[in-house]
């Protein structure tokens, strides 16, 4: 990892590019950017590209195909009105015909990515001949960073019986996410060069364009012996920590060391989607969906076994009654929710959806997500700096999970607001990253790497509120020091 940091040429002036004196527009190339910030310590020559991954057996130990970060971000905002596939999705009523909407987005993500006869080479984005997809950089860094087979990052914990009553082994999920062309455009505005991020585009109130689609596939080392619906799985090779592999007797540690990791098989369990849909503007601007792999359906094309858990387009902020179903034997659907819908379809007399814990109060969450949160709740915290934790019980001081059958207090419900896209979770304390937790994590990783390399602290690690006249950047007053949080799925 040290070599990665050196190759990026991270200079002391790079953090100044994030400050309050940012220019009004993002440069089209490094030369223009360097001119805008003439006098700062901007390197004359940048690394050619972002690192692809951070964890992998050494070359020579493994010499096969590896993950390649898709990072040729569009310089011009795409005209999605000419994209027939997106326009088809945006014409489906996501409230009245939610299942058709979810499946249309699933098929859009799968097209050119999911190969029925070549599963191991699926979602190598450089192979897609239908449309361009992009990854967010700086997910390679740190012990949870990208492994080299498929770019999987280590996600949150999978507790015992969280997936099924037969599940006796705790583990962790591993995942890789990707954005379509309008999403790639915004990524390129935040990361105009591999040397530094630039928040001016987001700070100006911009976000992801209408028609942005985000996909994320999530895997587990668990199999059908503990999770029955994972029979006949979609499987990949991956470089995984020994402690997350059932029965592995190798060294147990969460450090990027060869003796702590092994090449093993992981099974697809979940897929998440996000769509920037203007019809959801009243409740935040994004439509979320999550899917679960149900191999018991027995479809010839295994990817067709990925079926919707449900969709949500708001957090139902007026519904406060606390409930969860952390170890599900059946799916408990809350009929009081107006902005979440859950799959109740029957196939051959059986529920299409395996027993699922869902999220807090019955809101939408996937099988490897925390049952005391929701898709939209977590993503609404995306901002820089990350001055609020991704979930209330991970905050400091922590907000206790409300007892089942009681009404949640106001401090808990802060995480279940309908936060408007491009609006920070903590107004006046951070810049919104428009529901993209990967953007948050990438910038956090960059800051950690830069701090470690320079063996010091940087002014931008301390947030200066624009509403506090005594703490404006450039003045000598004591800064408003804020705790920041890692962007990780957490356990209660």
Short mmCIF file of N, CA, C and O in Angstrom, two decimals, residues 193-272:
data_model
loop_
_atom_site.label_atom_id
_atom_site.label_comp_id
_atom_site.label_asym_id
_atom_site.label_seq_id
_atom_site.Cartn_x
_atom_site.Cartn_y
_atom_site.Cartn_z
N UNK A 193 -8.81 14.30 -10.91
CA UNK A 193 -7.48 13.74 -11.11
C UNK A 193 -7.23 12.71 -10.04
O UNK A 193 -7.88 12.74 -8.98
N UNK A 194 -6.31 11.78 -10.24
CA UNK A 194 -5.98 10.81 -9.19
C UNK A 194 -5.27 11.43 -8.00
O UNK A 194 -5.09 10.76 -6.99
N UNK A 195 -4.86 12.71 -8.09
CA UNK A 195 -4.06 13.31 -7.03
C UNK A 195 -4.88 13.84 -5.88
O UNK A 195 -4.37 13.94 -4.76
N UNK A 196 -6.13 14.22 -6.11
CA UNK A 196 -6.91 14.84 -5.04
C UNK A 196 -8.38 14.90 -5.43
O UNK A 196 -8.73 14.97 -6.60
N UNK A 197 -9.27 14.91 -4.45
CA UNK A 197 -10.69 15.17 -4.72
C UNK A 197 -10.96 16.66 -4.72
O UNK A 197 -10.19 17.45 -4.17
N UNK A 198 -12.06 17.04 -5.34
CA UNK A 198 -12.47 18.45 -5.42
C UNK A 198 -13.97 18.50 -5.11
O UNK A 198 -14.78 17.95 -5.85
N UNK A 199 -14.34 19.13 -4.02
CA UNK A 199 -15.75 19.15 -3.59
C UNK A 199 -16.52 20.35 -4.12
O UNK A 199 -17.68 20.54 -3.75
N UNK A 200 -15.93 21.16 -4.98
CA UNK A 200 -16.61 22.38 -5.42
C UNK A 200 -17.92 22.08 -6.14
O UNK A 200 -18.90 22.82 -5.98
N UNK A 201 -17.95 21.02 -6.93
CA UNK A 201 -19.16 20.68 -7.67
C UNK A 201 -20.30 20.35 -6.71
O UNK A 201 -21.43 20.82 -6.87
N UNK A 202 -20.03 19.54 -5.70
CA UNK A 202 -21.06 19.17 -4.74
C UNK A 202 -21.38 20.34 -3.80
O UNK A 202 -22.54 20.54 -3.41
N UNK A 203 -20.36 21.12 -3.46
CA UNK A 203 -20.56 22.26 -2.57
C UNK A 203 -21.49 23.30 -3.20
O UNK A 203 -22.21 24.01 -2.51
N UNK A 204 -21.50 23.35 -4.54
CA UNK A 204 -22.36 24.29 -5.25
C UNK A 204 -23.80 23.81 -5.33
O UNK A 204 -24.64 24.47 -5.95
N UNK A 205 -24.12 22.68 -4.71
CA UNK A 205 -25.49 22.18 -4.68
C UNK A 205 -25.80 21.19 -5.79
O UNK A 205 -26.96 20.82 -5.98
N UNK A 206 -24.77 20.73 -6.49
CA UNK A 206 -24.98 19.73 -7.53
C UNK A 206 -24.97 18.33 -6.91
O UNK A 206 -24.52 18.13 -5.79
N UNK A 207 -25.44 17.38 -7.68
CA UNK A 207 -25.43 16.00 -7.26
C UNK A 207 -25.41 15.10 -8.46
O UNK A 207 -24.91 15.46 -9.52
N UNK A 208 -25.98 13.92 -8.30
CA UNK A 208 -26.04 12.98 -9.41
C UNK A 208 -27.21 13.34 -10.33
O UNK A 208 -28.31 13.64 -9.85
N UNK A 209 -27.02 13.33 -11.64
CA UNK A 209 -28.08 13.74 -12.58
C UNK A 209 -29.26 12.78 -12.57
O UNK A 209 -29.15 11.61 -12.19
N UNK A 210 -30.41 13.28 -13.03
CA UNK A 210 -31.57 12.43 -13.27
C UNK A 210 -31.15 11.29 -14.20
O UNK A 210 -30.46 11.48 -15.19
N UNK A 211 -31.58 10.09 -13.88
CA UNK A 211 -31.23 8.93 -14.69
C UNK A 211 -30.01 8.19 -14.21
O UNK A 211 -29.65 7.15 -14.78
N UNK A 212 -29.36 8.68 -13.14
CA UNK A 212 -28.25 7.92 -12.56
C UNK A 212 -28.79 6.60 -11.99
O UNK A 212 -29.79 6.59 -11.28
N UNK A 213 -28.11 5.52 -12.30
CA UNK A 213 -28.43 4.21 -11.74
C UNK A 213 -27.18 3.67 -11.06
O UNK A 213 -26.08 3.72 -11.63
N UNK A 214 -27.35 3.18 -9.85
CA UNK A 214 -26.27 2.60 -9.07
C UNK A 214 -26.61 1.13 -8.82
O UNK A 214 -27.76 0.81 -8.48
N UNK A 215 -25.64 0.26 -8.99
CA UNK A 215 -25.82 -1.15 -8.66
C UNK A 215 -24.72 -1.61 -7.72
O UNK A 215 -23.62 -1.05 -7.71
N UNK A 216 -25.02 -2.60 -6.94
CA UNK A 216 -24.04 -3.16 -6.01
C UNK A 216 -24.39 -4.62 -5.78
O UNK A 216 -25.53 -4.94 -5.44
N UNK A 217 -23.41 -5.51 -6.00
CA UNK A 217 -23.63 -6.94 -5.76
C UNK A 217 -22.86 -7.34 -4.51
O UNK A 217 -21.71 -6.94 -4.32
N UNK A 218 -23.51 -8.12 -3.65
CA UNK A 218 -22.95 -8.47 -2.36
C UNK A 218 -22.87 -9.99 -2.22
O UNK A 218 -23.79 -10.72 -2.63
N UNK A 219 -21.77 -10.46 -1.63
CA UNK A 219 -21.46 -11.88 -1.56
C UNK A 219 -21.19 -12.30 -0.12
O UNK A 219 -20.86 -11.49 0.74
N UNK A 220 -21.30 -13.60 0.11
CA UNK A 220 -21.00 -14.19 1.41
C UNK A 220 -20.24 -15.50 1.21
O UNK A 220 -20.37 -16.16 0.16
N UNK A 221 -19.45 -15.87 2.20
CA UNK A 221 -18.78 -17.17 2.17
C UNK A 221 -19.70 -18.30 2.62
O UNK A 221 -19.35 -19.47 2.50
N UNK A 222 -20.86 -17.96 3.16
CA UNK A 222 -21.81 -18.98 3.61
C UNK A 222 -22.47 -19.64 2.41
O UNK A 222 -22.61 -19.04 1.34
N UNK A 223 -22.89 -20.89 2.60
CA UNK A 223 -23.53 -21.65 1.53
C UNK A 223 -24.88 -22.19 1.92
O UNK A 223 -25.44 -21.85 2.97
N UNK A 224 -25.41 -23.06 1.08
CA UNK A 224 -26.77 -23.57 1.26
C UNK A 224 -26.91 -24.44 2.50
O UNK A 224 -28.04 -24.65 2.97
N UNK A 225 -25.80 -24.95 3.05
CA UNK A 225 -25.91 -25.76 4.27
C UNK A 225 -26.39 -24.93 5.44
O UNK A 225 -27.02 -25.46 6.37
N UNK A 226 -26.12 -23.61 5.42
CA UNK A 226 -26.58 -22.72 6.49
C UNK A 226 -27.64 -21.73 6.00
O UNK A 226 -28.43 -21.21 6.80
N UNK A 227 -27.66 -21.45 4.70
CA UNK A 227 -28.63 -20.52 4.11
C UNK A 227 -29.30 -21.26 2.96
O UNK A 227 -28.81 -21.22 1.82
N UNK A 228 -30.40 -21.96 3.21
CA UNK A 228 -30.95 -22.88 2.22
C UNK A 228 -31.26 -22.27 0.86
O UNK A 228 -31.14 -22.94 -0.17
N UNK A 229 -31.64 -21.00 0.82
CA UNK A 229 -31.99 -20.40 -0.47
C UNK A 229 -30.76 -20.07 -1.32
O UNK A 229 -30.89 -19.61 -2.46
N UNK A 230 -29.54 -20.33 -0.81
CA UNK A 230 -28.33 -20.14 -1.60
C UNK A 230 -27.93 -21.41 -2.35
O UNK A 230 -26.77 -21.54 -2.77
N UNK A 231 -28.87 -22.31 -2.55
CA UNK A 231 -28.55 -23.49 -3.37
C UNK A 231 -28.35 -23.06 -4.82
O UNK A 231 -28.87 -22.04 -5.27
N UNK A 232 -27.57 -23.87 -5.56
CA UNK A 232 -27.26 -23.59 -6.97
C UNK A 232 -26.79 -22.14 -7.14
O UNK A 232 -27.36 -21.37 -7.90
N UNK A 233 -25.72 -21.76 -6.44
CA UNK A 233 -25.39 -20.33 -6.32
C UNK A 233 -24.66 -19.75 -7.52
O UNK A 233 -24.10 -20.47 -8.36
N UNK A 234 -24.66 -18.43 -7.59
CA UNK A 234 -23.75 -17.65 -8.42
C UNK A 234 -22.50 -17.42 -7.59
O UNK A 234 -22.55 -16.77 -6.54
N UNK A 235 -21.37 -17.98 -8.02
CA UNK A 235 -20.16 -17.97 -7.19
C UNK A 235 -18.99 -17.32 -7.92
O UNK A 235 -18.85 -17.45 -9.14
N UNK A 236 -18.15 -16.64 -7.15
CA UNK A 236 -16.91 -16.04 -7.63
C UNK A 236 -15.75 -16.53 -6.78
O UNK A 236 -15.94 -16.90 -5.60
N UNK A 237 -14.55 -16.47 -7.33
CA UNK A 237 -13.34 -16.54 -6.53
C UNK A 237 -13.10 -15.18 -5.90
O UNK A 237 -13.40 -14.13 -6.50
N UNK A 238 -12.54 -15.16 -4.70
CA UNK A 238 -12.26 -13.90 -4.02
C UNK A 238 -11.15 -14.11 -3.00
O UNK A 238 -10.88 -15.25 -2.57
N UNK A 239 -10.52 -13.02 -2.60
CA UNK A 239 -9.42 -13.03 -1.62
C UNK A 239 -10.00 -12.51 -0.31
O UNK A 239 -10.25 -11.30 -0.16
N UNK A 240 -10.25 -13.42 0.63
CA UNK A 240 -11.09 -13.15 1.79
C UNK A 240 -10.31 -13.41 3.07
O UNK A 240 -9.45 -14.30 3.14
N UNK A 241 -10.63 -12.65 4.12
CA UNK A 241 -10.01 -12.87 5.42
C UNK A 241 -10.40 -14.24 5.98
O UNK A 241 -11.57 -14.64 5.91
N UNK A 242 -9.41 -14.93 6.54
CA UNK A 242 -9.64 -16.28 7.05
C UNK A 242 -10.78 -16.35 8.06
O UNK A 242 -11.54 -17.32 8.10
N UNK A 243 -10.90 -15.31 8.90
CA UNK A 243 -11.93 -15.31 9.93
C UNK A 243 -13.34 -15.24 9.38
O UNK A 243 -14.30 -15.49 10.10
N UNK A 244 -13.49 -14.89 8.08
CA UNK A 244 -14.81 -14.80 7.46
C UNK A 244 -15.14 -16.04 6.64
O UNK A 244 -16.17 -16.07 5.95
N UNK A 245 -14.28 -17.05 6.70
CA UNK A 245 -14.47 -18.28 5.92
C UNK A 245 -14.79 -19.42 6.88
O UNK A 245 -13.97 -19.77 7.73
N UNK A 246 -15.98 -20.00 6.81
CA UNK A 246 -16.34 -21.08 7.73
C UNK A 246 -15.32 -22.22 7.68
O UNK A 246 -14.94 -22.69 6.60
N UNK A 247 -14.85 -22.64 8.85
CA UNK A 247 -13.94 -23.76 8.96
C UNK A 247 -12.49 -23.46 8.65
O UNK A 247 -11.64 -24.36 8.77
N UNK A 248 -12.17 -22.22 8.29
CA UNK A 248 -10.78 -21.89 7.97
C UNK A 248 -9.95 -21.85 9.26
O UNK A 248 -10.32 -21.21 10.24
N UNK A 249 -8.82 -22.52 9.25
CA UNK A 249 -7.97 -22.60 10.45
C UNK A 249 -6.72 -21.74 10.32
O UNK A 249 -5.81 -21.83 11.16
N UNK A 250 -6.66 -20.90 9.29
CA UNK A 250 -5.51 -20.03 9.12
C UNK A 250 -5.49 -18.91 10.14
O UNK A 250 -6.39 -18.78 10.98
N UNK A 251 -4.45 -18.09 10.08
CA UNK A 251 -4.29 -16.99 11.03
C UNK A 251 -5.49 -16.06 10.94
O UNK A 251 -5.92 -15.66 9.86
N UNK A 252 -6.04 -15.71 12.11
CA UNK A 252 -7.23 -14.88 12.19
C UNK A 252 -6.84 -13.44 12.52
O UNK A 252 -6.47 -13.14 13.66
N UNK A 253 -6.88 -12.58 11.54
CA UNK A 253 -6.63 -11.16 11.78
C UNK A 253 -7.24 -10.36 10.64
O UNK A 253 -7.51 -10.91 9.57
N UNK A 254 -7.47 -9.09 10.87
CA UNK A 254 -8.06 -8.21 9.86
C UNK A 254 -7.00 -7.22 9.37
O UNK A 254 -7.23 -6.02 9.32
N UNK A 255 -5.84 -7.76 9.04
CA UNK A 255 -4.75 -6.95 8.51
C UNK A 255 -4.39 -7.46 7.12
O UNK A 255 -4.52 -8.65 6.82
N UNK A 256 -3.97 -6.51 6.26
CA UNK A 256 -3.64 -6.88 4.89
C UNK A 256 -2.30 -7.61 4.86
O UNK A 256 -1.28 -7.07 4.42
N UNK A 257 -2.30 -8.85 5.35
CA UNK A 257 -1.13 -9.70 5.37
C UNK A 257 -1.50 -11.03 4.72
O UNK A 257 -2.59 -11.55 4.93
N UNK A 258 -0.60 -11.60 3.91
CA UNK A 258 -0.94 -12.83 3.19
C UNK A 258 -1.39 -13.96 4.10
O UNK A 258 -2.29 -14.73 3.73
N UNK A 259 -0.79 -14.08 5.27
CA UNK A 259 -1.14 -15.18 6.15
C UNK A 259 -2.54 -15.04 6.76
O UNK A 259 -3.06 -15.99 7.35
N UNK A 260 -3.14 -13.86 6.64
CA UNK A 260 -4.47 -13.62 7.21
C UNK A 260 -5.59 -13.80 6.19
O UNK A 260 -6.77 -13.68 6.53
N UNK A 261 -5.25 -14.08 4.92
CA UNK A 261 -6.23 -14.12 3.85
C UNK A 261 -6.05 -15.36 3.00
O UNK A 261 -4.95 -15.92 2.91
N UNK A 262 -7.14 -15.77 2.36
CA UNK A 262 -7.11 -16.97 1.52
C UNK A 262 -7.97 -16.75 0.29
O UNK A 262 -8.96 -16.00 0.33
N UNK A 263 -7.62 -17.44 -0.78
CA UNK A 263 -8.48 -17.49 -1.96
C UNK A 263 -9.58 -18.50 -1.70
O UNK A 263 -9.31 -19.65 -1.32
N UNK A 264 -10.81 -18.08 -1.86
CA UNK A 264 -11.94 -18.97 -1.57
C UNK A 264 -13.10 -18.62 -2.50
O UNK A 264 -13.01 -17.71 -3.33
N UNK A 265 -14.19 -19.35 -2.33
CA UNK A 265 -15.40 -19.12 -3.12
C UNK A 265 -16.39 -18.29 -2.31
O UNK A 265 -16.60 -18.55 -1.12
N UNK A 266 -16.98 -17.29 -2.93
CA UNK A 266 -18.05 -16.51 -2.31
C UNK A 266 -19.30 -16.63 -3.16
O UNK A 266 -19.23 -16.81 -4.38
N UNK A 267 -20.46 -16.54 -2.51
CA UNK A 267 -21.75 -16.74 -3.17
C UNK A 267 -22.57 -15.45 -3.16
O UNK A 267 -22.66 -14.78 -2.12
N UNK A 268 -23.15 -15.15 -4.30
CA UNK A 268 -24.01 -13.97 -4.42
C UNK A 268 -25.22 -14.13 -3.51
O UNK A 268 -25.90 -15.16 -3.53
N UNK A 269 -25.50 -13.10 -2.70
CA UNK A 269 -26.68 -13.15 -1.84
C UNK A 269 -27.59 -11.95 -2.03
O UNK A 269 -28.81 -12.06 -1.84
N UNK A 270 -27.08 -10.82 -2.47
CA UNK A 270 -27.88 -9.60 -2.47
C UNK A 270 -27.42 -8.67 -3.59
O UNK A 270 -26.25 -8.68 -3.98
N UNK A 271 -28.34 -7.88 -4.10
CA UNK A 271 -28.00 -6.77 -4.98
C UNK A 271 -28.81 -5.55 -4.57
O UNK A 271 -30.00 -5.66 -4.29
N UNK A 272 -28.14 -4.40 -4.51
CA UNK A 272 -28.80 -3.13 -4.20
C UNK A 272 -28.82 -2.26 -5.44
O UNK A 272 -27.89 -2.28 -6.25
#
